[in-house]
PDB file of C-alpha atoms in Angstrom:
ATOM      1  CA  MET T   2       0.000   0.000   0.000  1.00 83.00           C
ATOM      2  CA  ALA T   3       1.237   3.483  -0.819  1.00 81.00           C
ATOM      3  CA  VAL T   4      -0.142   6.798   0.392  1.00 82.00           C
ATOM      4  CA  ASN T   5       1.018   9.901  -1.482  1.00 81.00           C
ATOM      5  CA  TYR T   6      -0.260  13.366  -0.656  1.00 80.00           C
ATOM      6  CA  THR T   7      -1.100  15.410  -3.750  1.00 81.00           C
ATOM      7  CA  ASN T   8      -3.863  17.721  -4.871  1.00 79.00           C
ATOM      8  CA  SER T   9      -2.949  17.760  -8.552  1.00 84.00           C
ATOM      9  CA  SER T  10      -4.350  15.525 -11.283  1.00 85.00           C
ATOM     10  CA  PHE T  11      -0.850  14.860 -12.580  1.00 89.00           C
ATOM     11  CA  GLY T  12       0.348  13.924  -9.085  1.00 86.00           C
ATOM     12  CA  ARG T  13      -2.509  11.448  -8.645  1.00 83.00           C
ATOM     13  CA  TRP T  14      -1.868   9.940 -12.084  1.00 87.00           C
ATOM     14  CA  ARG T  15       1.890   9.675 -11.407  1.00 90.00           C
ATOM     15  CA  SER T  16       1.341   8.137  -7.986  1.00 86.00           C
ATOM     16  CA  ARG T  17      -1.141   5.592  -9.357  1.00 85.00           C
ATOM     17  CA  SER T  18       1.219   4.694 -12.231  1.00 89.00           C
ATOM     18  CA  LEU T  19       4.184   4.157  -9.922  1.00 90.00           C
ATOM     19  CA  ALA T  20       2.083   2.082  -7.540  1.00 87.00           C
ATOM     20  CA  GLU T  21       0.737  -0.114 -10.340  1.00 87.00           C
ATOM     21  CA  ASP T  22       4.257  -0.593 -11.770  1.00 88.00           C
ATOM     22  CA  ASN T  23       5.400  -1.859  -8.369  1.00 89.00           C
ATOM     23  CA  ASN T  24       2.274  -3.868  -7.462  1.00 87.00           C
ATOM     24  CA  PHE T  25       1.169  -1.492  -4.711  1.00 89.00           C
ATOM     25  CA  LEU T  26      -2.314  -0.264  -3.967  1.00 88.00           C
ATOM     26  CA  ASN T  27      -2.410   3.521  -4.116  1.00 84.00           C
ATOM     27  CA  TYR T  28      -4.313   6.234  -2.270  1.00 84.00           C
ATOM     28  CA  CYS T  29      -3.807   9.976  -2.729  1.00 81.00           C
ATOM     29  CA  PRO T  30      -5.340  12.181  -0.053  1.00 79.00           C
ATOM     30  CA  GLU T  31      -5.440  15.837  -1.017  1.00 75.00           C
ATOM     31  CA  ASN T  32      -4.149  17.092   2.335  1.00 72.00           C
ATOM     32  CA  ARG T  33      -1.756  15.838   4.997  1.00 73.00           C
ATOM     33  CA  GLU T  34      -4.494  15.975   7.626  1.00 76.00           C
ATOM     34  CA  VAL T  35      -6.325  13.219   5.674  1.00 78.00           C
ATOM     35  CA  THR T  36      -9.824  14.586   6.314  1.00 77.00           C
ATOM     36  CA  GLU T  37     -11.447  13.876   2.940  1.00 79.00           C
ATOM     37  CA  ILE T  38     -12.879  10.762   1.300  1.00 86.00           C
ATOM     38  CA  SER T  39     -11.622  10.583  -2.272  1.00 81.00           C
ATOM     39  CA  LYS T  40     -14.394   9.939  -4.777  1.00 78.00           C
ATOM     40  CA  ASN T  41     -11.912   8.422  -7.261  1.00 77.00           C
ATOM     41  CA  ILE T  42     -12.067   4.684  -6.691  1.00 85.00           C
ATOM     42  CA  TYR T  43     -10.073   2.563  -9.079  1.00 82.00           C
ATOM     43  CA  PHE T  44     -10.885  -1.082  -9.704  1.00 89.00           C
ATOM     44  CA  GLU T  45     -14.214  -0.984  -7.873  1.00 92.00           C
ATOM     45  CA  ASN T  46     -15.581  -4.506  -7.347  1.00 95.00           C
ATOM     46  CA  ASP T  47     -18.100  -6.601  -5.414  1.00 96.00           C
ATOM     47  CA  TYR T  48     -15.649  -9.324  -4.317  1.00 95.00           C
ATOM     48  CA  ASP T  49     -15.307 -10.541  -0.754  1.00 97.00           C
ATOM     49  CA  ILE T  50     -11.989  -9.208   0.524  1.00 97.00           C
ATOM     50  CA  THR T  51     -10.689 -11.576   3.173  1.00 95.00           C
ATOM     51  CA  ASP T  52      -6.981 -10.860   2.754  1.00 94.00           C
ATOM     52  CA  LEU T  53      -5.029  -7.727   1.833  1.00 93.00           C
ATOM     53  CA  SER T  54      -3.696  -9.505  -1.246  1.00 92.00           C
ATOM     54  CA  HIS T  55      -7.278  -9.593  -2.615  1.00 94.00           C
ATOM     55  CA  ALA T  56      -7.809  -5.836  -2.311  1.00 95.00           C
ATOM     56  CA  GLU T  57      -7.941  -3.631  -5.398  1.00 93.00           C
ATOM     57  CA  ASN T  58      -8.191  -0.266  -3.587  1.00 93.00           C
ATOM     58  CA  PHE T  59      -8.285   1.302  -0.124  1.00 94.00           C
ATOM     59  CA  LEU T  60      -9.364   4.403   1.771  1.00 93.00           C
ATOM     60  CA  TYR T  61      -6.997   6.080   4.232  1.00 91.00           C
ATOM     61  CA  LEU T  62      -8.993   8.440   6.482  1.00 92.00           C
ATOM     62  CA  LEU T  63      -7.279   9.482   9.692  1.00 86.00           C
ATOM     63  CA  ASN T  64      -9.105  12.594  10.757  1.00 87.00           C
ATOM     64  CA  PRO T  65     -12.929  12.584  10.833  1.00 90.00           C
ATOM     65  CA  GLU T  66     -13.162  16.239  11.941  1.00 88.00           C
ATOM     66  CA  LYS T  67     -15.438  17.185   9.023  1.00 90.00           C
ATOM     67  CA  PHE T  68     -18.183  14.852  10.234  1.00 94.00           C
ATOM     68  CA  LYS T  69     -20.540  16.220  12.899  1.00 94.00           C
ATOM     69  CA  HIS T  70     -21.654  12.982  14.549  1.00 95.00           C
ATOM     70  CA  LYS T  71     -20.356   9.443  14.814  1.00 96.00           C
ATOM     71  CA  THR T  72     -23.555   8.128  13.213  1.00 96.00           C
ATOM     72  CA  GLU T  73     -23.016  10.347  10.167  1.00 96.00           C
ATOM     73  CA  TYR T  74     -19.375   9.249   9.976  1.00 96.00           C
ATOM     74  CA  ILE T  75     -20.224   5.527  10.098  1.00 97.00           C
ATOM     75  CA  ASP T  76     -23.117   5.927   7.630  1.00 97.00           C
ATOM     76  CA  ILE T  77     -20.978   7.765   5.066  1.00 95.00           C
ATOM     77  CA  LEU T  78     -18.033   5.367   5.455  1.00 96.00           C
ATOM     78  CA  SER T  79     -20.360   2.380   5.077  1.00 97.00           C
ATOM     79  CA  GLN T  80     -21.525   3.752   1.700  1.00 96.00           C
ATOM     80  CA  THR T  81     -18.003   3.993   0.275  1.00 96.00           C
ATOM     81  CA  LYS T  82     -17.069   1.280  -2.204  1.00 96.00           C
ATOM     82  CA  TYR T  83     -13.495   0.665  -1.072  1.00 96.00           C
ATOM     83  CA  ASP T  84     -12.102  -2.830  -0.407  1.00 97.00           C
ATOM     84  CA  VAL T  85     -10.163  -1.724   2.676  1.00 97.00           C
ATOM     85  CA  LEU T  86     -10.805   1.124   5.108  1.00 97.00           C
ATOM     86  CA  ILE T  87      -7.884   2.386   7.199  1.00 96.00           C
ATOM     87  CA  ILE T  88      -9.404   4.471   9.979  1.00 96.00           C
ATOM     88  CA  ASP T  89      -8.850   5.539  13.549  1.00 94.00           C
ATOM     89  CA  MET T  90     -10.429   3.566  16.385  1.00 95.00           C
ATOM     90  CA  TYR T  91     -11.945   6.773  17.764  1.00 94.00           C
ATOM     91  CA  PHE T  92     -14.338   9.373  16.420  1.00 94.00           C
ATOM     92  CA  LYS T  93     -13.594  12.663  18.200  1.00 91.00           C
ATOM     93  CA  GLY T  94     -12.624  10.807  21.362  1.00 89.00           C
ATOM     94  CA  VAL T  95     -15.484   8.275  21.198  1.00 92.00           C
ATOM     95  CA  LYS T  96     -14.387   4.691  20.603  1.00 94.00           C
ATOM     96  CA  LEU T  97     -16.006   2.889  17.686  1.00 96.00           C
ATOM     97  CA  THR T  98     -18.091  -0.091  18.760  1.00 96.00           C
ATOM     98  CA  VAL T  99     -18.031  -3.659  17.489  1.00 97.00           C
ATOM     99  CA  GLU T 100     -21.382  -2.873  15.825  1.00 97.00           C
ATOM    100  CA  ASP T 101     -19.857   0.164  14.056  1.00 98.00           C
ATOM    101  CA  ILE T 102     -17.006  -1.958  12.699  1.00 98.00           C
ATOM    102  CA  GLU T 103     -19.367  -4.737  11.600  1.00 97.00           C
ATOM    103  CA  LYS T 104     -21.510  -2.230   9.685  1.00 98.00           C
ATOM    104  CA  LEU T 105     -18.394  -0.974   7.878  1.00 98.00           C
ATOM    105  CA  LYS T 106     -17.382  -4.484   6.776  1.00 98.00           C
ATOM    106  CA  GLU T 107     -20.212  -4.685   4.208  1.00 97.00           C
ATOM    107  CA  LYS T 108     -19.563  -2.945   0.868  1.00 97.00           C
ATOM    108  CA  PRO T 109     -22.712  -1.279  -0.547  1.00 96.00           C
ATOM    109  CA  GLN T 110     -22.168  -2.891  -3.969  1.00 95.00           C
ATOM    110  CA  GLY T 111     -21.908  -6.335  -2.347  1.00 94.00           C
ATOM    111  CA  GLY T 112     -19.051  -8.230  -0.807  1.00 96.00           C
ATOM    112  CA  LYS T 113     -17.100  -7.914   2.418  1.00 98.00           C
ATOM    113  CA  ARG T 114     -14.188  -5.588   3.084  1.00 98.00           C
ATOM    114  CA  LEU T 115     -11.398  -5.295   5.619  1.00 98.00           C
ATOM    115  CA  ILE T 116     -11.340  -2.641   8.336  1.00 98.00           C
ATOM    116  CA  ILE T 117      -7.834  -1.732   9.461  1.00 97.00           C
ATOM    117  CA  GLY T 118      -7.175   0.476  12.482  1.00 96.00           C
ATOM    118  CA  TYR T 119      -4.609   3.273  12.411  1.00 94.00           C
ATOM    119  CA  PHE T 120      -1.956   3.404  15.138  1.00 94.00           C
ATOM    120  CA  SER T 121       1.171   5.551  15.314  1.00 93.00           C
ATOM    121  CA  VAL T 122       3.794   3.181  16.681  1.00 94.00           C
ATOM    122  CA  GLY T 123       6.749   5.597  16.533  1.00 94.00           C
ATOM    123  CA  GLU T 124       5.055   8.556  18.176  1.00 96.00           C
ATOM    124  CA  ALA T 125       2.925   9.096  21.255  1.00 96.00           C
ATOM    125  CA  GLU T 126       0.019  11.457  20.648  1.00 95.00           C
ATOM    126  CA  ASP T 127      -1.250  13.727  23.431  1.00 95.00           C
ATOM    127  CA  TYR T 128      -4.886  13.342  22.322  1.00 92.00           C
ATOM    128  CA  ARG T 129      -4.955   9.540  22.767  1.00 92.00           C
ATOM    129  CA  ALA T 130      -6.620   7.661  25.626  1.00 90.00           C
ATOM    130  CA  TYR T 131      -3.269   6.295  26.831  1.00 95.00           C
ATOM    131  CA  TRP T 132      -1.815   9.813  27.296  1.00 96.00           C
ATOM    132  CA  GLU T 133      -1.451  10.712  30.982  1.00 96.00           C
ATOM    133  CA  ASN T 134      -2.079  14.303  32.117  1.00 95.00           C
ATOM    134  CA  LYS T 135       1.169  14.375  34.092  1.00 96.00           C
ATOM    135  CA  TRP T 136       3.077  14.021  30.805  1.00 97.00           C
ATOM    136  CA  ASN T 137       1.892  17.533  29.861  1.00 95.00           C
ATOM    137  CA  LYS T 138       4.103  18.892  32.650  1.00 95.00           C
ATOM    138  CA  GLU T 139       7.004  16.476  32.364  1.00 95.00           C
ATOM    139  CA  LEU T 140       7.559  13.919  29.643  1.00 96.00           C
ATOM    140  CA  PRO T 141       8.596  10.433  30.757  1.00 97.00           C
ATOM    141  CA  ASP T 142      12.129   9.325  29.836  1.00 96.00           C
ATOM    142  CA  TRP T 143      10.895   7.134  26.986  1.00 96.00           C
ATOM    143  CA  ILE T 144       9.371  10.120  25.141  1.00 96.00           C
ATOM    144  CA  SER T 145      12.188  11.927  23.343  1.00 94.00           C
ATOM    145  CA  HIS T 146      10.721  15.166  21.943  1.00 92.00           C
ATOM    146  CA  GLU T 147       7.792  16.688  20.075  1.00 93.00           C
ATOM    147  CA  ASN T 148       7.648  16.205  16.317  1.00 91.00           C
ATOM    148  CA  LYS T 149       8.219  19.719  14.962  1.00 89.00           C
ATOM    149  CA  ASN T 150       5.933  18.982  11.992  1.00 87.00           C
ATOM    150  CA  TRP T 151       2.973  17.625  13.992  1.00 87.00           C
ATOM    151  CA  GLU T 152       1.910  19.443  17.147  1.00 91.00           C
ATOM    152  CA  GLY T 153       0.924  17.039  19.925  1.00 94.00           C
ATOM    153  CA  ASN T 154       2.904  14.111  18.452  1.00 95.00           C
ATOM    154  CA  TYR T 155       5.993  13.007  20.354  1.00 96.00           C
ATOM    155  CA  ILE T 156       8.859  10.846  19.122  1.00 95.00           C
ATOM    156  CA  VAL T 157       9.178   7.803  21.390  1.00 96.00           C
ATOM    157  CA  LYS T 158      12.030   5.505  22.259  1.00 95.00           C
ATOM    158  CA  TYR T 159      10.094   2.641  20.717  1.00 92.00           C
ATOM    159  CA  TRP T 160      12.322   0.005  22.301  1.00 93.00           C
ATOM    160  CA  SER T 161      11.305   1.063  25.836  1.00 95.00           C
ATOM    161  CA  LYS T 162       9.302  -1.375  27.930  1.00 97.00           C
ATOM    162  CA  GLU T 163       6.727   1.300  28.848  1.00 97.00           C
ATOM    163  CA  TRP T 164       5.913   2.109  25.224  1.00 96.00           C
ATOM    164  CA  GLN T 165       5.832  -1.542  24.199  1.00 96.00           C
ATOM    165  CA  GLU T 166       3.258  -2.193  26.938  1.00 97.00           C
ATOM    166  CA  ILE T 167       1.088   0.650  25.575  1.00 97.00           C
ATOM    167  CA  ILE T 168       1.435  -0.771  22.052  1.00 96.00           C
ATOM    168  CA  GLY T 169       0.343  -4.203  23.265  1.00 96.00           C
ATOM    169  CA  GLU T 170      -2.684  -2.782  25.085  1.00 96.00           C
ATOM    170  CA  MET T 171      -3.700  -0.688  22.078  1.00 94.00           C
ATOM    171  CA  LEU T 172      -3.353  -3.547  19.587  1.00 95.00           C
ATOM    172  CA  LYS T 173      -5.567  -5.700  21.807  1.00 96.00           C
ATOM    173  CA  LYS T 174      -8.191  -2.920  21.912  1.00 95.00           C
ATOM    174  CA  TYR T 175      -8.243  -2.733  18.108  1.00 96.00           C
ATOM    175  CA  LEU T 176      -8.702  -6.465  17.705  1.00 95.00           C
ATOM    176  CA  ASP T 177     -11.305  -6.632  20.496  1.00 96.00           C
ATOM    177  CA  ALA T 178     -13.264  -3.872  18.714  1.00 95.00           C
ATOM    178  CA  GLY T 179     -13.502  -6.045  15.598  1.00 97.00           C
ATOM    179  CA  PHE T 180     -10.807  -4.521  13.402  1.00 98.00           C
ATOM    180  CA  ASP T 181      -9.225  -6.971  10.954  1.00 97.00           C
ATOM    181  CA  GLY T 182      -5.737  -5.620  11.600  1.00 96.00           C
ATOM    182  CA  VAL T 183      -3.742  -2.534  12.471  1.00 95.00           C
ATOM    183  CA  PHE T 184      -1.835  -0.147  10.194  1.00 92.00           C
ATOM    184  CA  LEU T 185       1.346   0.849  12.037  1.00 91.00           C
ATOM    185  CA  ASP T 186       2.484   4.341  11.077  1.00 89.00           C
ATOM    186  CA  THR T 187       5.663   6.299  11.823  1.00 88.00           C
ATOM    187  CA  ILE T 188       7.871   3.231  11.655  1.00 85.00           C
ATOM    188  CA  ASP T 189      10.611   5.552  10.373  1.00 86.00           C
ATOM    189  CA  THR T 190      11.057   7.098  13.835  1.00 86.00           C
ATOM    190  CA  TYR T 191      14.491   5.501  14.047  1.00 84.00           C
ATOM    191  CA  GLU T 192      15.684   8.205  11.612  1.00 85.00           C
ATOM    192  CA  SER T 193      15.200  10.816  14.374  1.00 82.00           C
ATOM    193  CA  PHE T 194      17.655   8.962  16.572  1.00 82.00           C
ATOM    194  CA  GLU T 195      20.148   8.429  13.745  1.00 80.00           C
ATOM    195  CA  GLU T 196      20.250  12.202  13.174  1.00 68.00           C
ATOM    196  CA  GLU T 197      21.012  12.792  16.856  1.00 66.00           C
TER     197      GLU T 197
END
């Protein structure tokens, strides 16, 4: 899977061409906040998708801020025709239910799809349920520093026992909620430590 941010037609075409040449699925959100649902679905189908290798397309939607209510969010997502949805486990701080996830697994044109949860494994985010208020005053030793490009996101020492315990707890929550898997982002955090 490849996600490339571009708001130009040429950029989307180039990204799709490169992905196809390398046997990747491609998604091009128009902004880095990933708040929009792209209407351009390539290779739409009514197949049951039971494995990522069966997917022909995917939606990557990390920030549901443009939706007013969770019900609206779930209803609109359920009407998309994508084979795979990569989404957050929470809607504005409210955890998605097993029923929400089950509703999303049915494609409107027929067939099942995969629902993958988004989790930043290389950064701790101060708006997540695991974030402790005391960290706002003093960061624990295993949190290195704030990501200068993303306010509220903190580079973690991913090898630390404390962070690995949080990862384990979060992965269990995703699977218990009915997600088919978890998309681990920011796996390039090691580059921050190489630069230091």
